[in-house]
Short mmCIF file of C-alpha atoms in Angstrom, two decimals:
data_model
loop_
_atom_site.label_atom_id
_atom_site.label_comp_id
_atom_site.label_asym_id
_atom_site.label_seq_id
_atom_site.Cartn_x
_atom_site.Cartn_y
_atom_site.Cartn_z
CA UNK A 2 -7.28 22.95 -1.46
CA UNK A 3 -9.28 21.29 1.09
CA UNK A 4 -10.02 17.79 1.82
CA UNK A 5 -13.24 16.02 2.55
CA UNK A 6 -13.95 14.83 5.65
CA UNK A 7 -15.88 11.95 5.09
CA UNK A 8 -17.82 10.31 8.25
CA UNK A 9 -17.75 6.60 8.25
CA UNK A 10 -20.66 5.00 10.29
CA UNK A 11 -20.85 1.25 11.90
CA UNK A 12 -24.28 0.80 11.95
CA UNK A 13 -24.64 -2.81 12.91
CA UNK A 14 -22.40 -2.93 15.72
CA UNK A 15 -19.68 -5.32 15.01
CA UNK A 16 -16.31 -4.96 15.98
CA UNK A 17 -14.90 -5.89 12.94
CA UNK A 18 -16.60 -5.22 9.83
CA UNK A 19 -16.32 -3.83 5.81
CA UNK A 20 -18.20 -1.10 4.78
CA UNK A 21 -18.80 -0.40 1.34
CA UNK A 22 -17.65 3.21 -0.11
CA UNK A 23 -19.24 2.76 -3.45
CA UNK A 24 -22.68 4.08 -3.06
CA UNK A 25 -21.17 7.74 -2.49
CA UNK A 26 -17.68 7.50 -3.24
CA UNK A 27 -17.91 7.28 -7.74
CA UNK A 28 -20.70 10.32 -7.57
CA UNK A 29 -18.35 12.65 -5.88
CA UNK A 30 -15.49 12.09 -8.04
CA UNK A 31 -17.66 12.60 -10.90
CA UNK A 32 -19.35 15.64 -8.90
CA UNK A 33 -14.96 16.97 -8.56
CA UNK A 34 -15.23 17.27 -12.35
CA UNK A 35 -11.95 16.21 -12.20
CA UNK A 36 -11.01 14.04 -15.38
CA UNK A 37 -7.41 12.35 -14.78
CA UNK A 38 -5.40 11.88 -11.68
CA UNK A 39 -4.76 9.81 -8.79
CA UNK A 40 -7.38 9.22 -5.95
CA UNK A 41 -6.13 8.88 -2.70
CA UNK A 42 -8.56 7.51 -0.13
CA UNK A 43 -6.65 7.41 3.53
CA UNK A 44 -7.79 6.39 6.66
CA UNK A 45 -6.74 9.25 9.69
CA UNK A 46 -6.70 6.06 11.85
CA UNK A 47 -4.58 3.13 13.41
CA UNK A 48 -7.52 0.54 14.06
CA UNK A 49 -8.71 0.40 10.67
CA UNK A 50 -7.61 0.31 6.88
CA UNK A 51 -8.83 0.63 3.46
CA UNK A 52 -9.78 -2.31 0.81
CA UNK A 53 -10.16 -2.82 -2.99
CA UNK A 54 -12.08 -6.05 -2.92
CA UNK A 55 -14.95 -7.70 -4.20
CA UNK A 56 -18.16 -6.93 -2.76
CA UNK A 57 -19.70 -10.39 -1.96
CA UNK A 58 -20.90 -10.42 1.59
CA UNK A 59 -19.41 -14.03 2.10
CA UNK A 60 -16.13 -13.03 0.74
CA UNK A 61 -16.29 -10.35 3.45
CA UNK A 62 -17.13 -12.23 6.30
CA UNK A 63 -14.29 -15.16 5.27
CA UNK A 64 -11.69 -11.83 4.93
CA UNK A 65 -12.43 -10.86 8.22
CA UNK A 66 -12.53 -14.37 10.02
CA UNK A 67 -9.13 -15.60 8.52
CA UNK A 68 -7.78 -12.05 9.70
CA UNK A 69 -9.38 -12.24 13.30
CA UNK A 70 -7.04 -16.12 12.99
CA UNK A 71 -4.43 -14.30 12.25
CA UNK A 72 -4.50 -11.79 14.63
CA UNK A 73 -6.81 -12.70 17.09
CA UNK A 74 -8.05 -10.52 19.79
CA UNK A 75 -6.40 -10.75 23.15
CA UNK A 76 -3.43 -13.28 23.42
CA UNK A 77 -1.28 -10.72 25.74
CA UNK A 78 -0.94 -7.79 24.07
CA UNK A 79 1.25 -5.03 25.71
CA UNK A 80 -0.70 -2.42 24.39
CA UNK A 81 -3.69 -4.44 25.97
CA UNK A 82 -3.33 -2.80 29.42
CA UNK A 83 -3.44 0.36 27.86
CA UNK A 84 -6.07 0.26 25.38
CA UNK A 85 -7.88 -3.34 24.87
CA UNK A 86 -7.34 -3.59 20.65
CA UNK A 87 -3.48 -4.46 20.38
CA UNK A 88 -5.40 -7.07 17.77
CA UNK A 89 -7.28 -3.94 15.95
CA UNK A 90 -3.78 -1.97 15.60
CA UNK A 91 -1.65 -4.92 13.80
CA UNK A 92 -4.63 -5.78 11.70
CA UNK A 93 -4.52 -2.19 10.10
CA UNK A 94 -0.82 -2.63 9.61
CA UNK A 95 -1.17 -5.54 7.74
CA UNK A 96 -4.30 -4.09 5.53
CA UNK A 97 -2.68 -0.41 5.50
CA UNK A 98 -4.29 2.72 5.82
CA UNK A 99 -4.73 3.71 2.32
CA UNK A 100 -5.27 2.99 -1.42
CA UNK A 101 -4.97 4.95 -4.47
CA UNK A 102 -6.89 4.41 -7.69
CA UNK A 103 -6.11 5.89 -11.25
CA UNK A 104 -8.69 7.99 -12.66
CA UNK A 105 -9.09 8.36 -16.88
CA UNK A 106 -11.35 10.41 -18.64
CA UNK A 107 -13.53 11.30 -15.08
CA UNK A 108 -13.38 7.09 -15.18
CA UNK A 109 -12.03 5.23 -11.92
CA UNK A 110 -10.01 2.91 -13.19
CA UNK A 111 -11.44 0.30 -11.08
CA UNK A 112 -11.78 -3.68 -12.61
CA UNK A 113 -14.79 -4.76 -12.88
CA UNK A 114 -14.88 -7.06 -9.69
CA UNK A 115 -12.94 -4.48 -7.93
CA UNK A 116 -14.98 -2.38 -4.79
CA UNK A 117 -13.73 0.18 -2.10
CA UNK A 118 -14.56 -0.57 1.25
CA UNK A 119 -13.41 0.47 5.23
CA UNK A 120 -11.82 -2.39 6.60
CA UNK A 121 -12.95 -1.85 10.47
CA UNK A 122 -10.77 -3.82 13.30
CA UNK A 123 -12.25 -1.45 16.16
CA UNK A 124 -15.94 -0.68 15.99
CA UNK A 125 -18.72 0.20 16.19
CA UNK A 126 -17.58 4.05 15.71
CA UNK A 127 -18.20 6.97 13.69
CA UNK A 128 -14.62 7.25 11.03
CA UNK A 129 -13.87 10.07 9.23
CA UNK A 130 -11.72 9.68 6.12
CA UNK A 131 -10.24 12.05 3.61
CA UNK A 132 -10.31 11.69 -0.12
CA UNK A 133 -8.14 13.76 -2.20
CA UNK A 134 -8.00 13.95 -6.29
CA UNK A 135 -5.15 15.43 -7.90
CA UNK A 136 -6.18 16.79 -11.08
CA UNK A 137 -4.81 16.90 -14.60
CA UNK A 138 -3.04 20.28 -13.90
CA UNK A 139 -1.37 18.90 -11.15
CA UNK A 140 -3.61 21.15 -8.03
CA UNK A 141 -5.23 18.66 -5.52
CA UNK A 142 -8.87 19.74 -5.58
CA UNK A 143 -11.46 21.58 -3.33
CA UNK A 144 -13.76 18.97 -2.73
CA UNK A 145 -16.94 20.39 -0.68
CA UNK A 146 -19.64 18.38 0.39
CA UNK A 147 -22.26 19.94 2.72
CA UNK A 148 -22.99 17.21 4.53
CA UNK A 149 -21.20 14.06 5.94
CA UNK A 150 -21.83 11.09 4.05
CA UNK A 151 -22.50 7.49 5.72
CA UNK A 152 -20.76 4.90 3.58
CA UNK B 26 -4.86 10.35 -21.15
CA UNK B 27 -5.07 6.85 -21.41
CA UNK B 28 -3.28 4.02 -19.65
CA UNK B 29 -1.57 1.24 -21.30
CA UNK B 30 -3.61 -2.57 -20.43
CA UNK B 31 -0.75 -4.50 -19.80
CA UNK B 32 -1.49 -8.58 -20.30
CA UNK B 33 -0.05 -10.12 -17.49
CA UNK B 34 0.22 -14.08 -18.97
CA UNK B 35 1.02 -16.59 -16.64
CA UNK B 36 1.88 -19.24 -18.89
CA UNK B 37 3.46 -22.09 -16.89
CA UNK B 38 -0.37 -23.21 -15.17
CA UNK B 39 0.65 -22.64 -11.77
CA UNK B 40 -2.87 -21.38 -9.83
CA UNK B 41 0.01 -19.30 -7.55
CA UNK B 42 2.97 -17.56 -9.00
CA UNK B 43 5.27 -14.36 -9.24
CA UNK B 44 5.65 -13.01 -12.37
CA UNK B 45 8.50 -10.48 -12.92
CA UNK B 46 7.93 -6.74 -14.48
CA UNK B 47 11.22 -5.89 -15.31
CA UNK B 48 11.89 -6.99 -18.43
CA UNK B 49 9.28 -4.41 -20.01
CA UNK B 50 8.59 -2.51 -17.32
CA UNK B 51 11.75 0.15 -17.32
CA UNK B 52 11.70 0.22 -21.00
CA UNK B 53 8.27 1.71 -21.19
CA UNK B 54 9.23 4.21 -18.54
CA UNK B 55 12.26 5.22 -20.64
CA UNK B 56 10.26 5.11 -23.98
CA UNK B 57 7.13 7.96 -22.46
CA UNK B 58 10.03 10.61 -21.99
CA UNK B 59 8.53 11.10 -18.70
CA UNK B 60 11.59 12.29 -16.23
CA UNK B 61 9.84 12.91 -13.13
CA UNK B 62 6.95 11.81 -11.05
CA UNK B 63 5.22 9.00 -9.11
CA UNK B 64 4.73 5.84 -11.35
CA UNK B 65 1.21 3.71 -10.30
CA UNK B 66 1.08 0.14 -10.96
CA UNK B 67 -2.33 -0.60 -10.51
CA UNK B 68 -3.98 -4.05 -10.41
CA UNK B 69 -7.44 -3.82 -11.81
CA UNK B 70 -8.57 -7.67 -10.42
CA UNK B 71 -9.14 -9.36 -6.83
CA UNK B 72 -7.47 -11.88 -7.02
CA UNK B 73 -3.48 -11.13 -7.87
CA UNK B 74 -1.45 -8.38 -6.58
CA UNK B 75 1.25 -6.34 -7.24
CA UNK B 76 4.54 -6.82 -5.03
CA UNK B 77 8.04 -5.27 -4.98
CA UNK B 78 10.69 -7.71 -4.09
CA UNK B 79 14.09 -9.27 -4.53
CA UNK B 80 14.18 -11.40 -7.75
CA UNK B 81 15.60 -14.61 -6.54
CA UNK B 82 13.44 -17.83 -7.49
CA UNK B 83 13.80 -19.42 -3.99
CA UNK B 84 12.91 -16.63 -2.45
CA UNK B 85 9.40 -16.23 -4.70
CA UNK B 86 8.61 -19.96 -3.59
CA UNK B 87 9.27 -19.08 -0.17
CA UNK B 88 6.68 -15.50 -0.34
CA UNK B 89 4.45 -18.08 -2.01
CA UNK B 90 4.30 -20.73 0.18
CA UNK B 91 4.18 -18.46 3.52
CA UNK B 92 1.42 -16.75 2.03
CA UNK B 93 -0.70 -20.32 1.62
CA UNK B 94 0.37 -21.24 4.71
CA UNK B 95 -1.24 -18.50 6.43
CA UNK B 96 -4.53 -18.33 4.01
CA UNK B 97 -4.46 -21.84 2.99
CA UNK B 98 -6.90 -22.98 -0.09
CA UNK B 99 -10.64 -24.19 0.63
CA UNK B 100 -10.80 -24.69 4.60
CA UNK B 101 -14.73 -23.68 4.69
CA UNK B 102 -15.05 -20.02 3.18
CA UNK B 103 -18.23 -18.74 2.02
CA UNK B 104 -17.09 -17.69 -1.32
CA UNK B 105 -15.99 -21.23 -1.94
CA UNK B 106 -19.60 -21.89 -2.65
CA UNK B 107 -20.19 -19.37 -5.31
CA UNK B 108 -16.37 -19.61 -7.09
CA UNK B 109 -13.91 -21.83 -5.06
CA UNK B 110 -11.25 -18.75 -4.46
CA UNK B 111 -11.29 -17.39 -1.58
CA UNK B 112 -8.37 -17.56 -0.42
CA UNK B 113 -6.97 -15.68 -4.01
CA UNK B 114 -9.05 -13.01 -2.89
CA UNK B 115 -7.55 -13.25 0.98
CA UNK B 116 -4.41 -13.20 0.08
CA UNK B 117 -5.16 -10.42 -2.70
CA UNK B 118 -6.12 -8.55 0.58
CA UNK B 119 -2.79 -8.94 1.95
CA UNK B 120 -0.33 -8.14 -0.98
CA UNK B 121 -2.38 -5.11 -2.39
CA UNK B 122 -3.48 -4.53 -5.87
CA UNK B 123 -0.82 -1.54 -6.60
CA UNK B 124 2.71 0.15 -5.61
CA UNK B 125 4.10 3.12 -6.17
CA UNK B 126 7.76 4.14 -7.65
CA UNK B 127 9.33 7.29 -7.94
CA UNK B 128 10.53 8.31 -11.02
CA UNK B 129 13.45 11.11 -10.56
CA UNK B 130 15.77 12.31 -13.74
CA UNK B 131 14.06 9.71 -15.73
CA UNK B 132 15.41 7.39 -13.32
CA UNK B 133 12.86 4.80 -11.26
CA UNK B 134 13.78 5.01 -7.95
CA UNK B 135 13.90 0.98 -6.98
CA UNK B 136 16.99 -0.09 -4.82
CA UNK B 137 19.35 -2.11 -5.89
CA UNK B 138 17.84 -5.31 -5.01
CA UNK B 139 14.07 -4.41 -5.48
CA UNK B 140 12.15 -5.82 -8.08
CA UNK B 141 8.54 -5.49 -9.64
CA UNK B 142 6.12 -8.41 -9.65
CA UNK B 143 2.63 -9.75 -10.30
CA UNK B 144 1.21 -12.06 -7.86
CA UNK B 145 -1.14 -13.82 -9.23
CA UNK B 146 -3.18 -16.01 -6.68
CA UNK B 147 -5.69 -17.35 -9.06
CA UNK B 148 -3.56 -18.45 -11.95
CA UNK B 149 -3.41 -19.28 -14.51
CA UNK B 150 -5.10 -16.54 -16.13
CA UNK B 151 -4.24 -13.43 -18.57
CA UNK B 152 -4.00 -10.72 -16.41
CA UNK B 153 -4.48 -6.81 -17.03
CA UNK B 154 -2.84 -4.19 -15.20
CA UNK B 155 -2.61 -0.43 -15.88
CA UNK B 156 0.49 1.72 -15.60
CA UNK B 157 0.12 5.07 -15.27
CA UNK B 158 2.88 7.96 -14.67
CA UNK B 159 2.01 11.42 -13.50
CA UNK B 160 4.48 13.75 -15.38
CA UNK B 161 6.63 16.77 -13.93
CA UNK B 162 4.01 19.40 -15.51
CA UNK B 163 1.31 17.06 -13.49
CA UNK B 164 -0.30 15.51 -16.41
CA UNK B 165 -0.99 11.91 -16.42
CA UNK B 166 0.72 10.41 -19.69
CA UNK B 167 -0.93 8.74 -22.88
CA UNK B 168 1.46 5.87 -22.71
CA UNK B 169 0.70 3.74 -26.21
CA UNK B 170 2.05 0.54 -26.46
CA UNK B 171 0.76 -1.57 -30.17
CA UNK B 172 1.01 -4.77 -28.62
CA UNK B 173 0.42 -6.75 -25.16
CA UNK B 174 3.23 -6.68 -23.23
CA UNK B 175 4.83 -10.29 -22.22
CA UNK B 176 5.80 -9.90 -18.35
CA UNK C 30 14.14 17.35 -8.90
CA UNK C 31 15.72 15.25 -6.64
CA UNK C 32 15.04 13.11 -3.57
CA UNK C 33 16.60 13.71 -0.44
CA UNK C 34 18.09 10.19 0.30
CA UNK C 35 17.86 9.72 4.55
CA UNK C 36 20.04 7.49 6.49
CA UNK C 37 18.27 5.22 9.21
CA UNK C 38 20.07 4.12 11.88
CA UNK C 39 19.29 1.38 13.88
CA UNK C 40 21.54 2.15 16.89
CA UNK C 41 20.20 -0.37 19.47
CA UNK C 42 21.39 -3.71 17.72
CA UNK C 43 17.92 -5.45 17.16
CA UNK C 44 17.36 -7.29 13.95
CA UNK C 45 13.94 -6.13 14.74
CA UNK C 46 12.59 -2.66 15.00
CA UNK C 47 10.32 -0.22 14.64
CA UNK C 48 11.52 3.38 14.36
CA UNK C 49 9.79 6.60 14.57
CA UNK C 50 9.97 8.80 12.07
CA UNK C 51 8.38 11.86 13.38
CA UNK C 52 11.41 14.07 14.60
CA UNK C 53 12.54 15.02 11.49
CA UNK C 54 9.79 14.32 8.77
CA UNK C 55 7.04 17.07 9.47
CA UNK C 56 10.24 19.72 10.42
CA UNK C 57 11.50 18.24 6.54
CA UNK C 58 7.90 18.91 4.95
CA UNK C 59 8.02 22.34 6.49
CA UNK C 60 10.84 23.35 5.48
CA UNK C 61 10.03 22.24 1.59
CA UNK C 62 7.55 25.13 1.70
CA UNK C 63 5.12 22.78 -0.38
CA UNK C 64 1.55 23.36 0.80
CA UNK C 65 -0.37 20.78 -1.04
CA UNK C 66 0.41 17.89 -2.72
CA UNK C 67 0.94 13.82 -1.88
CA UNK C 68 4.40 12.77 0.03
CA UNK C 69 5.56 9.36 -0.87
CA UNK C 70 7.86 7.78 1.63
CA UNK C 71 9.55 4.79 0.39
CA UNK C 72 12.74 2.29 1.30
CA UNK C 73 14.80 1.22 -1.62
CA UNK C 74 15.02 -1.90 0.78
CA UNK C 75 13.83 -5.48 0.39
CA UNK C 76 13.90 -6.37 4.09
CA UNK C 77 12.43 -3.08 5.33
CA UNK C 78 9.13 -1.88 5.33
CA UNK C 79 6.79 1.64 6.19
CA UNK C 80 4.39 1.68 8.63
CA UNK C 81 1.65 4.22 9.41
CA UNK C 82 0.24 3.77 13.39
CA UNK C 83 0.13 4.36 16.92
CA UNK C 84 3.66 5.20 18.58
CA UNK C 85 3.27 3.22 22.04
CA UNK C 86 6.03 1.15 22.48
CA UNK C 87 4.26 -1.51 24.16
CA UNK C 88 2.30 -1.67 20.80
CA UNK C 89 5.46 -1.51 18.97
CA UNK C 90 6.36 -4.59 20.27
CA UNK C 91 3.33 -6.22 19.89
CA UNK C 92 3.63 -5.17 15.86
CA UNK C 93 6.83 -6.91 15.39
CA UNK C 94 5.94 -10.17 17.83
CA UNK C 95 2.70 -10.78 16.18
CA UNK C 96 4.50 -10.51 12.89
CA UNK C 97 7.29 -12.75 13.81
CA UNK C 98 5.08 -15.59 14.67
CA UNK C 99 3.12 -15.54 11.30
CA UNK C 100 6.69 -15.04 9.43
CA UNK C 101 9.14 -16.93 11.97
CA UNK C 102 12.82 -17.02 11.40
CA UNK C 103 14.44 -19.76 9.47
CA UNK C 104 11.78 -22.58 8.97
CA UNK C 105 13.90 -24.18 5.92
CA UNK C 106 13.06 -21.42 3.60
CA UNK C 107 14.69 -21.55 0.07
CA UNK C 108 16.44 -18.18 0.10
CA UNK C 109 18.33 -19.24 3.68
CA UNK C 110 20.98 -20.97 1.76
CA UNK C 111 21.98 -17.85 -0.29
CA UNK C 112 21.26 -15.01 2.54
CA UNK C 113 20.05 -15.95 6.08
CA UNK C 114 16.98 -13.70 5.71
CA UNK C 115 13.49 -15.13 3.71
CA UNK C 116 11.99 -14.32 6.79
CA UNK C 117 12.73 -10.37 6.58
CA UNK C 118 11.65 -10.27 2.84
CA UNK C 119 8.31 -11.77 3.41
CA UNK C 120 7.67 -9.35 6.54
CA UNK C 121 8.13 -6.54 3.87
CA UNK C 122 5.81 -8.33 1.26
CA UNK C 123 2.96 -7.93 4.01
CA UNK C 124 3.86 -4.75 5.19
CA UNK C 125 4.60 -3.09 2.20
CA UNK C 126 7.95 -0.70 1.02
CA UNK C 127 6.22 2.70 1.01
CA UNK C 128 3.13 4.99 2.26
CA UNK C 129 1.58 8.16 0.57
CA UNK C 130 0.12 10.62 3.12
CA UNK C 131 -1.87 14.11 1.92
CA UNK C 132 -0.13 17.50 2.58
CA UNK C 133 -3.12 20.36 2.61
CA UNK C 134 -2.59 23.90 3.45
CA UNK C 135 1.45 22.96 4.58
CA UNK C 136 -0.20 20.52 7.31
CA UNK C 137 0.27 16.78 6.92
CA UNK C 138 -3.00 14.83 6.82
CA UNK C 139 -1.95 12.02 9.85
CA UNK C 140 -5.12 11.11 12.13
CA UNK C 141 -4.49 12.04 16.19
CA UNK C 142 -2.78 8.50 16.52
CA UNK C 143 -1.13 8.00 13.49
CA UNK C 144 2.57 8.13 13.37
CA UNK C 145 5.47 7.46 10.70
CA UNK C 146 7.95 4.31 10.93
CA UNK C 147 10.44 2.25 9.93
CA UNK C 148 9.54 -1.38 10.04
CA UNK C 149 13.10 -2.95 10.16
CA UNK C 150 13.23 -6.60 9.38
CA UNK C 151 16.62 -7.29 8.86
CA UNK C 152 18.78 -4.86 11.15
CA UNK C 153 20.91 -3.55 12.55
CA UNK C 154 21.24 -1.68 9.32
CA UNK C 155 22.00 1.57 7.82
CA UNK C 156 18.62 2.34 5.86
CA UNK C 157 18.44 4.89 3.55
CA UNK C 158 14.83 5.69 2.01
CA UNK C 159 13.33 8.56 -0.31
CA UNK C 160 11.24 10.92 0.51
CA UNK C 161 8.92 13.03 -2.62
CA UNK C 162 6.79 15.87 -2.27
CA UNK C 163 4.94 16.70 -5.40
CA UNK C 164 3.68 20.30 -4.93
CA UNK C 165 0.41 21.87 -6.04
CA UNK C 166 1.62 22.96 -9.58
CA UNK C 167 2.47 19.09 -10.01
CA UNK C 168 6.22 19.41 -9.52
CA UNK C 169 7.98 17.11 -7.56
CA UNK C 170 10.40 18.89 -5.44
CA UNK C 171 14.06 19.62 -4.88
CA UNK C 172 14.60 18.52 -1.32
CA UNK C 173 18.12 19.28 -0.54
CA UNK C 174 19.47 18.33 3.51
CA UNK C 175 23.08 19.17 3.82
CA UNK C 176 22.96 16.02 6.41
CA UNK C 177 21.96 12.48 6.82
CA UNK C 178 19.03 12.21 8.82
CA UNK C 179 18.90 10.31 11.87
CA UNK C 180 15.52 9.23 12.57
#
């Protein structure tokens, strides 16, 4: 059993910004051969999280600028003298670090509206991720993949 | 495998609402034989959640109305202009589309005071979710149900 | 299959809290022998939540002010007349009642930064929460502790 290490990459350079897993992420589940189980997709970080969402690129923009109102950067922050993203760590709480999707008959059970994406509250930076299947029989599964993958 | 679509009706016409589980949802539990293993209640839309909570009305107008406080309805998003929602799909963000229970000696694990819901952000709609258990032997279960389910 | 049910203690008096979970949790895993699997940690509680992030106390703080001014005490919620505490139940709406983390090769899957905690809404309480392991042949597993668990 291994995991995949997947490398996330900000391209653009924002600091806070959602990155679409769907161009990669449905091929290597089909790719696992693995028919039915739960799909856990977890972030190994604390200054971002993981979305189900739709993928509209104003819906994005509007999640991101009511969270930034929320939470926005720099009002005080203890952790600010440390480490200047207090902001970055209590978004992620609030989005959490992971989500888990049922999959049936090798089909994510995904709606139809419904898209994975890294919810970034820290970049630009390269992210790695892990993605583990559990299979019908119960084993999680040895999921190669020679090369990193930019989501 | 196969999951049971669960129709989710929100029948009283209120755009936001909490719509209990519980009448159905331990019943089904009970009825796949299933005794152990993590249950998955997965929301397959953007724009309702699923919540675990205490099932006192006051208290689901209270979640309700914090939750439009902080992402109010129509102050400028972009996805207003393509389908006026974007704060459904905000607060979607929030909540999460799924949770997970415990299932142990055929027993779900809630607490004494915790509760399943739908919250539905963009009512009033029919709503489908998809329950799935993962059995002791690790097998995900064909869970049949003939009819919708009322919750 | 059972769940080993452990006791949080919220010693210092502050309705408030974060606590670490890290003493005893990876020493439990260990000593489950499981090597590979998903481990569900969830609170049977309504007013309590789990958190996955950085432990620096500074930032700890800055967790549980932030969240306190988007979810302030007693602003004429519904649910104050029966039990002074809407406040605490909404904080564990946002945050959420459980997290899943992957277990591969006996090692658990948390980034560099990434710790476990309580999120305490509603203390000083006695907490007790659940903690699964499903191992690689799909089992959940008998986690027995002669003890209560003070994390």
């Amino acid at each position: 059993m291994e995991a995949i290490p997947i490398i996330l990459f900000c391209e653009k350079g924002e600091r806070i910004s959602c990155k679409s897993g769907m161009e990669t992420f449905p091929c290597e589940v089909e790719r696992s051969k693995i028919k039915n189980g739960h799909v856990l997709i977890f972030s190994k970080h604390t200054t971002c999280g993981i979305l189900i969402q739709e993928a509209e690129r104003g819906l994005n923009v509007d999640i991101l600028t009511r969270i930034e109102k929320l939470i926005p950067k720099g009002t005080g922050y203890k952790h600010d003298r440390i480490d200047n993203n207090a902001d970055s760590h209590i978004k992620t709480c609030l989005i959490g670090v992971s989500r888990i999707i049922p999959l049936i008959n090798g089909i994510l059970q995904l709606g139809t509206w419904q898209s994975l994406f890294l919810a970034e509250f820290d970049g630009p930076r390269a992210r790695k991720s892990e993605k583990n299947h559990r299979a019908s029989n119960g084993r999680m599964i040895l999921h190669h993949d020679a090369d990193p993958i930019k989501i």
